[in-house]
CSV table of C-alpha atoms in Angstrom, one decimal:
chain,number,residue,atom,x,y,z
A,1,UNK,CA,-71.8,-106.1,-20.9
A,2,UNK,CA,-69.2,-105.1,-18.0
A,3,UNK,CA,-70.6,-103.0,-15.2
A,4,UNK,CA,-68.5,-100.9,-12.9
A,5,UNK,CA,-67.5,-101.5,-9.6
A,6,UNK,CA,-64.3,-100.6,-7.8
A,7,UNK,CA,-61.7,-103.2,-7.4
A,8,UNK,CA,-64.9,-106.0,-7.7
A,9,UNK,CA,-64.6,-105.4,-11.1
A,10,UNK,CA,-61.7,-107.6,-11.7
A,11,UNK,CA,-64.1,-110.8,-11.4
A,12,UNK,CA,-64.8,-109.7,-14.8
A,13,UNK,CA,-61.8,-111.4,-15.6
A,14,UNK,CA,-63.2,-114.4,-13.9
A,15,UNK,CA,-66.1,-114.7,-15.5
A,16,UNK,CA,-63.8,-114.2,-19.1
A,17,UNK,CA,-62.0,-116.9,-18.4
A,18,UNK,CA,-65.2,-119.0,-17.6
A,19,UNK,CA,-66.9,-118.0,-20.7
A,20,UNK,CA,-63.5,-118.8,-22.5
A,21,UNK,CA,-63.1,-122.6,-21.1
A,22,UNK,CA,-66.6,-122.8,-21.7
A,23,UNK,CA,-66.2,-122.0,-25.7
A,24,UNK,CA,-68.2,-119.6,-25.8
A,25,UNK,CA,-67.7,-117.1,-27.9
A,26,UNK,CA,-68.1,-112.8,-27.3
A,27,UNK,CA,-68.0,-111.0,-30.7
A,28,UNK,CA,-68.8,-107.6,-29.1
A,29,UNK,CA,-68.0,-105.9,-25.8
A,30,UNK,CA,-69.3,-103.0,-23.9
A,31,UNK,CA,-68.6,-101.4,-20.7
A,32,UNK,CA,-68.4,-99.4,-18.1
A,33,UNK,CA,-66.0,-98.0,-15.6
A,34,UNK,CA,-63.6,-100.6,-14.5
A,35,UNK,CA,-65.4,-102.8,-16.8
A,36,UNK,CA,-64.3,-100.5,-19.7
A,37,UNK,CA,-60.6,-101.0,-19.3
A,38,UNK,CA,-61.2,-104.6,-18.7
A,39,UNK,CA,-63.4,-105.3,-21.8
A,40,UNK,CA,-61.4,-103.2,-23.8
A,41,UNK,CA,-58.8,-105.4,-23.4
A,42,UNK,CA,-60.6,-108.3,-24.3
A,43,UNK,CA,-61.9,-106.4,-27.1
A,44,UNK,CA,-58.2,-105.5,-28.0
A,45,UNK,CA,-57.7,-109.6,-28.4
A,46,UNK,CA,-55.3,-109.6,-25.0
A,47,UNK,CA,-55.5,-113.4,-23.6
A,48,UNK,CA,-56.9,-114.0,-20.0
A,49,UNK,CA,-52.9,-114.5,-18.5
A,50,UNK,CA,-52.0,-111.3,-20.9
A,51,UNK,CA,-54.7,-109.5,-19.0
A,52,UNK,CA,-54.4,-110.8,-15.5
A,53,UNK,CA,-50.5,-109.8,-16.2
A,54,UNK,CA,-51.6,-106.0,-17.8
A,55,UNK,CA,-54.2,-105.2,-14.9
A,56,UNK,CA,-51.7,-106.4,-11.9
A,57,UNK,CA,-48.8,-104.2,-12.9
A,58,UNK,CA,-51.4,-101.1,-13.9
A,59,UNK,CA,-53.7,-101.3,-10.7
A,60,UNK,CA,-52.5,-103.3,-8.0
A,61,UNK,CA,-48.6,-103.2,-8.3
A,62,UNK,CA,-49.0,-99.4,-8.5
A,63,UNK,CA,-51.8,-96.9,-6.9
A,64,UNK,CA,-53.1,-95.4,-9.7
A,65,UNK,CA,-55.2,-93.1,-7.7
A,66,UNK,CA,-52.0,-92.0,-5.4
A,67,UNK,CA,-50.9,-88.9,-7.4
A,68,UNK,CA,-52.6,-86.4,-4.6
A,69,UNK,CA,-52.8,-83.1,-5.1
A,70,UNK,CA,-54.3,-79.9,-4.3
A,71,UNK,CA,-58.0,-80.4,-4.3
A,72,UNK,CA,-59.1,-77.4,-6.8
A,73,UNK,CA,-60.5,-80.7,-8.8
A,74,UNK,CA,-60.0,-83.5,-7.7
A,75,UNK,CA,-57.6,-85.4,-5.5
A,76,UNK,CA,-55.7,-87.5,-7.8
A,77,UNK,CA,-53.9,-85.5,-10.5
A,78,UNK,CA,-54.7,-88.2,-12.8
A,79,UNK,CA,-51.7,-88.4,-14.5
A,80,UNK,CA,-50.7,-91.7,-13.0
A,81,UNK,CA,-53.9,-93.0,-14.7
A,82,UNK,CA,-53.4,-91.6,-18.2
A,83,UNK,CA,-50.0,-92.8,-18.3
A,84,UNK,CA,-51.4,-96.2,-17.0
A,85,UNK,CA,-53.8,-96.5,-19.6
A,86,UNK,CA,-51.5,-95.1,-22.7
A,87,UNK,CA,-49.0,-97.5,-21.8
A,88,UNK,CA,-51.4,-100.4,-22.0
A,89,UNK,CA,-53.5,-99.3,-24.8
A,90,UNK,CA,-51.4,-96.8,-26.6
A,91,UNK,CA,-52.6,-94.5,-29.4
A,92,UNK,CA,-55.3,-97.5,-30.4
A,93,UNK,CA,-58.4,-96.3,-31.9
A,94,UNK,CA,-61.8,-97.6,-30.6
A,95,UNK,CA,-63.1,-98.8,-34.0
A,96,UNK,CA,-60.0,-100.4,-35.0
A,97,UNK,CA,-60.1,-103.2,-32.3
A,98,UNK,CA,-60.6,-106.6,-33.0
A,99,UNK,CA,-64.1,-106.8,-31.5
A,100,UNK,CA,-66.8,-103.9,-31.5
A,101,UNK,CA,-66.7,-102.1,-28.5
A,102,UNK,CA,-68.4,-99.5,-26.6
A,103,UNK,CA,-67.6,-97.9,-23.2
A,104,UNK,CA,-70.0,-94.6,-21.7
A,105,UNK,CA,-69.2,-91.8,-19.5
A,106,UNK,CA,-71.7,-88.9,-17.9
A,107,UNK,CA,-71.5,-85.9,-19.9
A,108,UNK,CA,-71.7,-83.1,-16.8
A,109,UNK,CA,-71.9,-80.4,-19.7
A,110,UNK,CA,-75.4,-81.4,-20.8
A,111,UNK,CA,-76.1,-84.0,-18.2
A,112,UNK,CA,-76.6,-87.2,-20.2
A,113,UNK,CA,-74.8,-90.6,-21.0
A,114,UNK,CA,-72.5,-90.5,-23.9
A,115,UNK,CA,-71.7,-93.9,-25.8
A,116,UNK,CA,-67.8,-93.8,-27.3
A,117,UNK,CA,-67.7,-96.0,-30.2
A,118,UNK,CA,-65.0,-94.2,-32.3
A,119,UNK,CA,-62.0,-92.1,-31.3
A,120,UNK,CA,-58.6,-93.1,-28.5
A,121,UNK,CA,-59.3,-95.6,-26.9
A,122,UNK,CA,-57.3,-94.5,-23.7
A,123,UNK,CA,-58.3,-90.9,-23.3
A,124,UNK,CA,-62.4,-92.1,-23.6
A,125,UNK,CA,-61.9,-95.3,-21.1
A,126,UNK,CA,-59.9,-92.2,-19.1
A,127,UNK,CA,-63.5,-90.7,-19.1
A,128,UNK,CA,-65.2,-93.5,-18.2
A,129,UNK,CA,-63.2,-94.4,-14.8
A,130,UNK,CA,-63.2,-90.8,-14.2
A,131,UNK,CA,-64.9,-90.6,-10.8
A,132,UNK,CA,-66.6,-87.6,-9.5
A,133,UNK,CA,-63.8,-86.1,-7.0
A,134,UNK,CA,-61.2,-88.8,-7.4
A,135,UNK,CA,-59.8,-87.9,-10.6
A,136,UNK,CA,-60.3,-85.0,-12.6
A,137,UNK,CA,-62.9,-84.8,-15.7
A,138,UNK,CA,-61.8,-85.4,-19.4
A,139,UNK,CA,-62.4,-81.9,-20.2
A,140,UNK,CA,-62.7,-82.0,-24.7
A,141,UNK,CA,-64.1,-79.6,-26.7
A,142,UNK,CA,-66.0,-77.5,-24.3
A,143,UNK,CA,-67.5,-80.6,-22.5
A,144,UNK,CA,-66.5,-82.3,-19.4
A,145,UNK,CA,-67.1,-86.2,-19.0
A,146,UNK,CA,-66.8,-88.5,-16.0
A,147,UNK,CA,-67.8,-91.6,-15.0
A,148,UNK,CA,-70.3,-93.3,-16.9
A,149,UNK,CA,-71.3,-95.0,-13.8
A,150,UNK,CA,-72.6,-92.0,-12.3
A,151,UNK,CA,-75.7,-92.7,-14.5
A,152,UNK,CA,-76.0,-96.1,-15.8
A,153,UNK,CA,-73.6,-98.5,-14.0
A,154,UNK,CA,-75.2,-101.7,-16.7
A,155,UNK,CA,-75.6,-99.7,-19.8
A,156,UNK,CA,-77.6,-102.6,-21.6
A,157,UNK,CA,-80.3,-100.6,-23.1
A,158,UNK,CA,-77.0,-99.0,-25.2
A,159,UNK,CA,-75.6,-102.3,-25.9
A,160,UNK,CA,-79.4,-103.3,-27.3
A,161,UNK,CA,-79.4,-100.4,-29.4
A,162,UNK,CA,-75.7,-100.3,-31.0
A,163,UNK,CA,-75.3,-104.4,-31.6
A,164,UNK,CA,-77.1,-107.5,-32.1
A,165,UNK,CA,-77.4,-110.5,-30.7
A,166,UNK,CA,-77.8,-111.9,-27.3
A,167,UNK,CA,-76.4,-110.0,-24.1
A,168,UNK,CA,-74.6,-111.7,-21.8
A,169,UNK,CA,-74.2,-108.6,-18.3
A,170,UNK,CA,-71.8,-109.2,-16.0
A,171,UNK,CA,-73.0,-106.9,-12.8
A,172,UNK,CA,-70.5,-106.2,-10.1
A,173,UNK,CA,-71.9,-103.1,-8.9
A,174,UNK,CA,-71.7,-102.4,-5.3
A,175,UNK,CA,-74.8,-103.1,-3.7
A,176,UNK,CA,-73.7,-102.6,-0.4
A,177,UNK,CA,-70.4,-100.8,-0.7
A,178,UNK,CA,-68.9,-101.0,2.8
A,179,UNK,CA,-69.6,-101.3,6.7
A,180,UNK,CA,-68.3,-99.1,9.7
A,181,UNK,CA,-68.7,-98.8,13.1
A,182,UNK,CA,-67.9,-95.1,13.0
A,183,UNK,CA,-70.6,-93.4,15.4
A,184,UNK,CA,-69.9,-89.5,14.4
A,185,UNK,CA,-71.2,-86.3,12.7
A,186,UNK,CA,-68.2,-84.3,12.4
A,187,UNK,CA,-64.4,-84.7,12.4
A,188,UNK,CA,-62.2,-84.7,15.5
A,189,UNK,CA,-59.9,-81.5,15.7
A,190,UNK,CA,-56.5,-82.3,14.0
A,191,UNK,CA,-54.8,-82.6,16.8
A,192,UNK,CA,-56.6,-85.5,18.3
A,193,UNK,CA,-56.9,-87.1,14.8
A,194,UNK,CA,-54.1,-89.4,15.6
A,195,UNK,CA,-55.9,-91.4,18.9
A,196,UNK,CA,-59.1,-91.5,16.7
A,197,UNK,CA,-57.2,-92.8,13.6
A,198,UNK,CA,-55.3,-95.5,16.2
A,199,UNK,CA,-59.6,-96.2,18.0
A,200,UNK,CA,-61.3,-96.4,14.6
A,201,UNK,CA,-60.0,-98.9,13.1
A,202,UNK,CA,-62.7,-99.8,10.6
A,203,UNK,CA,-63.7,-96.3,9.2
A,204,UNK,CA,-64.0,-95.5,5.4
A,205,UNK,CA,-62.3,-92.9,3.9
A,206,UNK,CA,-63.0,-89.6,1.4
A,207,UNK,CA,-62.7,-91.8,-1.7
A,208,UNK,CA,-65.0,-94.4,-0.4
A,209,UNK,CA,-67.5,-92.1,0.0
A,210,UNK,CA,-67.1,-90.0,-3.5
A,211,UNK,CA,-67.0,-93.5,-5.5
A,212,UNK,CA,-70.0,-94.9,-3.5
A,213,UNK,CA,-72.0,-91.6,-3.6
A,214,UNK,CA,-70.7,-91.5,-7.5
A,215,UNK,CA,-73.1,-94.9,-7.7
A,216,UNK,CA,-76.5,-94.4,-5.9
A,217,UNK,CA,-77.9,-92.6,-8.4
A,218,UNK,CA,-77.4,-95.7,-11.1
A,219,UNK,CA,-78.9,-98.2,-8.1
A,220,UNK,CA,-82.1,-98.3,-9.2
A,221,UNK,CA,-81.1,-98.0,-13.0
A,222,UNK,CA,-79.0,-101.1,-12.6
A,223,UNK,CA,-82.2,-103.0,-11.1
A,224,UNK,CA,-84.3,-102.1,-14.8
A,225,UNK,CA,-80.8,-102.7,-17.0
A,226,UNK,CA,-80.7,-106.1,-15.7
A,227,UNK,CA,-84.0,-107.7,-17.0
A,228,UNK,CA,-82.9,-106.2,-20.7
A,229,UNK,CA,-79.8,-108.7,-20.6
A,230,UNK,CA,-80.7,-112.5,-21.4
A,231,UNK,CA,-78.5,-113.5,-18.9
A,232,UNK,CA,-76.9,-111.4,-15.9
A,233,UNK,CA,-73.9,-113.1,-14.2
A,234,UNK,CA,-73.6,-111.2,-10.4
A,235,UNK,CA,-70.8,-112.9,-8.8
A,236,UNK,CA,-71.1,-112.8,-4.9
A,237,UNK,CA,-68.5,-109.6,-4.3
A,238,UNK,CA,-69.8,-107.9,-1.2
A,239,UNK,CA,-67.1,-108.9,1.2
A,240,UNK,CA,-64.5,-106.8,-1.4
A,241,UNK,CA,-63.9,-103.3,-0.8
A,242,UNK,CA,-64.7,-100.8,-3.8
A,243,UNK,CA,-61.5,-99.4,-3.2
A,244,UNK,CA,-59.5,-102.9,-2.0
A,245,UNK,CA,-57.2,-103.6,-5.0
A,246,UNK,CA,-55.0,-106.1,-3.4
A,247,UNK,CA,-57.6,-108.5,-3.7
A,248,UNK,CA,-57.1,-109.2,-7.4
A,249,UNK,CA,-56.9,-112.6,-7.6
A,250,UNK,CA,-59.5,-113.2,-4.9
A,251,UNK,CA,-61.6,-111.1,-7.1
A,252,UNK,CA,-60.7,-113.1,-10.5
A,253,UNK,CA,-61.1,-116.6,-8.6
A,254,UNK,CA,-64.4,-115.3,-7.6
A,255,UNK,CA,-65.9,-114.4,-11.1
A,256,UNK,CA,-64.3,-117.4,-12.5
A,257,UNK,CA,-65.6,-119.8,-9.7
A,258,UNK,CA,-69.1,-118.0,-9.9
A,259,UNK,CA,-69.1,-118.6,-13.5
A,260,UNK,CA,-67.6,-122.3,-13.8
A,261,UNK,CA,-70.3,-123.3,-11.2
A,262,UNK,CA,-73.7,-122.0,-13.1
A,263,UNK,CA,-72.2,-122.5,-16.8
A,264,UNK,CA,-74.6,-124.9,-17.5
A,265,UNK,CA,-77.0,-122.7,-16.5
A,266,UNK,CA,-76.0,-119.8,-18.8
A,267,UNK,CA,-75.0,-121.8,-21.9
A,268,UNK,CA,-78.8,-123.3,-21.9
A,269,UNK,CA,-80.4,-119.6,-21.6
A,270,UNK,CA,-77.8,-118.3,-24.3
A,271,UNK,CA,-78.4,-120.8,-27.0
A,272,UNK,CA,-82.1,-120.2,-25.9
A,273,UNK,CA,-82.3,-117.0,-26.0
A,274,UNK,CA,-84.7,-116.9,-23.6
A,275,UNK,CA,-85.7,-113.9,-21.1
A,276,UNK,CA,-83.3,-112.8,-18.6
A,277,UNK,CA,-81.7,-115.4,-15.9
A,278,UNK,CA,-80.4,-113.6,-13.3
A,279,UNK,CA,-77.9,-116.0,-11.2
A,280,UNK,CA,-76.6,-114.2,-8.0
């Protein structure tokens, strides 16, 4: 189970390739968020150099969020994103990949998690990266979806209900998403915005804030998700931003160092089965 997360979400890869030195197998995969379009490439059978390759040139050798626009909906246009993901996945149905796989997304029509096991793969991870105010909904049939994470950023309790075995969670939520030293309750006019951009040098910015705000509401979800896995793998992510995609392979090293280091640790609870082990 792959959590969401922002740019931490690559030590997902980490951990993969961890699991994958290790021997130990994953015969089903489900997701969220950035999670999704990582898991669904390890679903898809892509090898851990195939997918550090696939996710450098789709998210850190480009912006995928830097298609602005006029925000009626959103401020990406999201067609950077769909292209992205079609290139990478193509017209791929979920339940023809190798591995079962799951991702979710919030359903804003009627307010609830949906669980996409059938159906393309691209357009429903498209719906599950889809945050609130970043990038516009997947608007199908009537309904508009968005990203899973807005509810449930560890979906295990789906994962316990759709598959068997024993759940491994990878959580790289953001439990503290970013620091500022901002001291203000309103903007500067715009025509002293350039001193205060040149004086605040560590300030966050509108996405921040919508992908972070997108997450609180999962927090304390997260917290109960956790102690359904058997084992939950939280690699120590805090000092990356959410939003800092440059710092892919810190992010991969981190996950797979993480990982390496507490193996033994998760390879005795797994063949156990035991309750969860939560290694942070």
């Amino acid at each position: 189970m792959l959590s969401g997360g922002g740019a931490r979400g690559f030590a997902h890869i980490g951990v993969l390739r961890a699991l994958s030195t290790a021997q130990i197998p994953v015969d089903s995969v489900g997701a969220v968020s950035i999670g999704a379009i990582i898991g669904a490439g390890w679903a898809a059978g892509w090898s851990v150099p195939e997918m550090v390759e696939r996710m450098r040139r789709s998210l850190v050798d480009v912006n995928p969020l830097g298609d602005y626009t006029v925000p009626l909906v959103s401020l990406s246009a999201g067609r950077r994103v769909n292209r992205l993901l079609r290139r990478e996945f193509g017209e791929s149905q979920i339940e023809d990949l190798p591995l079962p796989f799951f991702c979710v997304s919030a359903n804003l029509t009627g307010g609830q998690l949906t669980v996409h096991q059938r159906g393309r793969l691209w357009l429903w991870l498209r719906a599950s990266v889809a945050i609130p105010g970043v990038l516009p909904p997947v608007f199908t049939k009537g309904e508009a979806y968005v990203d899973g994470a807005t509810l449930n950023n560890l979906p295990v309790d789906v994962m316990r209900e759709t598959m068997n075995g024993t759940i491994l969670a990878v959580d790289a939520g953001a439990d503290r998403a970013f620091h500022t030293e901002m001291e203000l309750s309103e903007m500067p006019p715009v025509w002293a915005l350039p001193a205060w951009l040149r004086r605040n040098r560590r300030r966050i910015n509108v996405i921040q804030i919508l992908l972070r705000s997108g997450m609180l509401n999962s927090t304390a979800v997260t917290v109960a998700q956790r102690e359904l896995a058997d084992v939950v793998i939280k690699p120590p992510l805090e000092h990356i931003d959410l939003l800092d995609w440059r710092s892919f392979e810190r992010a991969i090293e981190l996950g797979y160092r993480h990982a390496s280091e507490n193996m033994d640790q998760y390879s005795a609870a797994l063949n156990r089965n035991r309750p969860t082990t939560v290694v942070s």
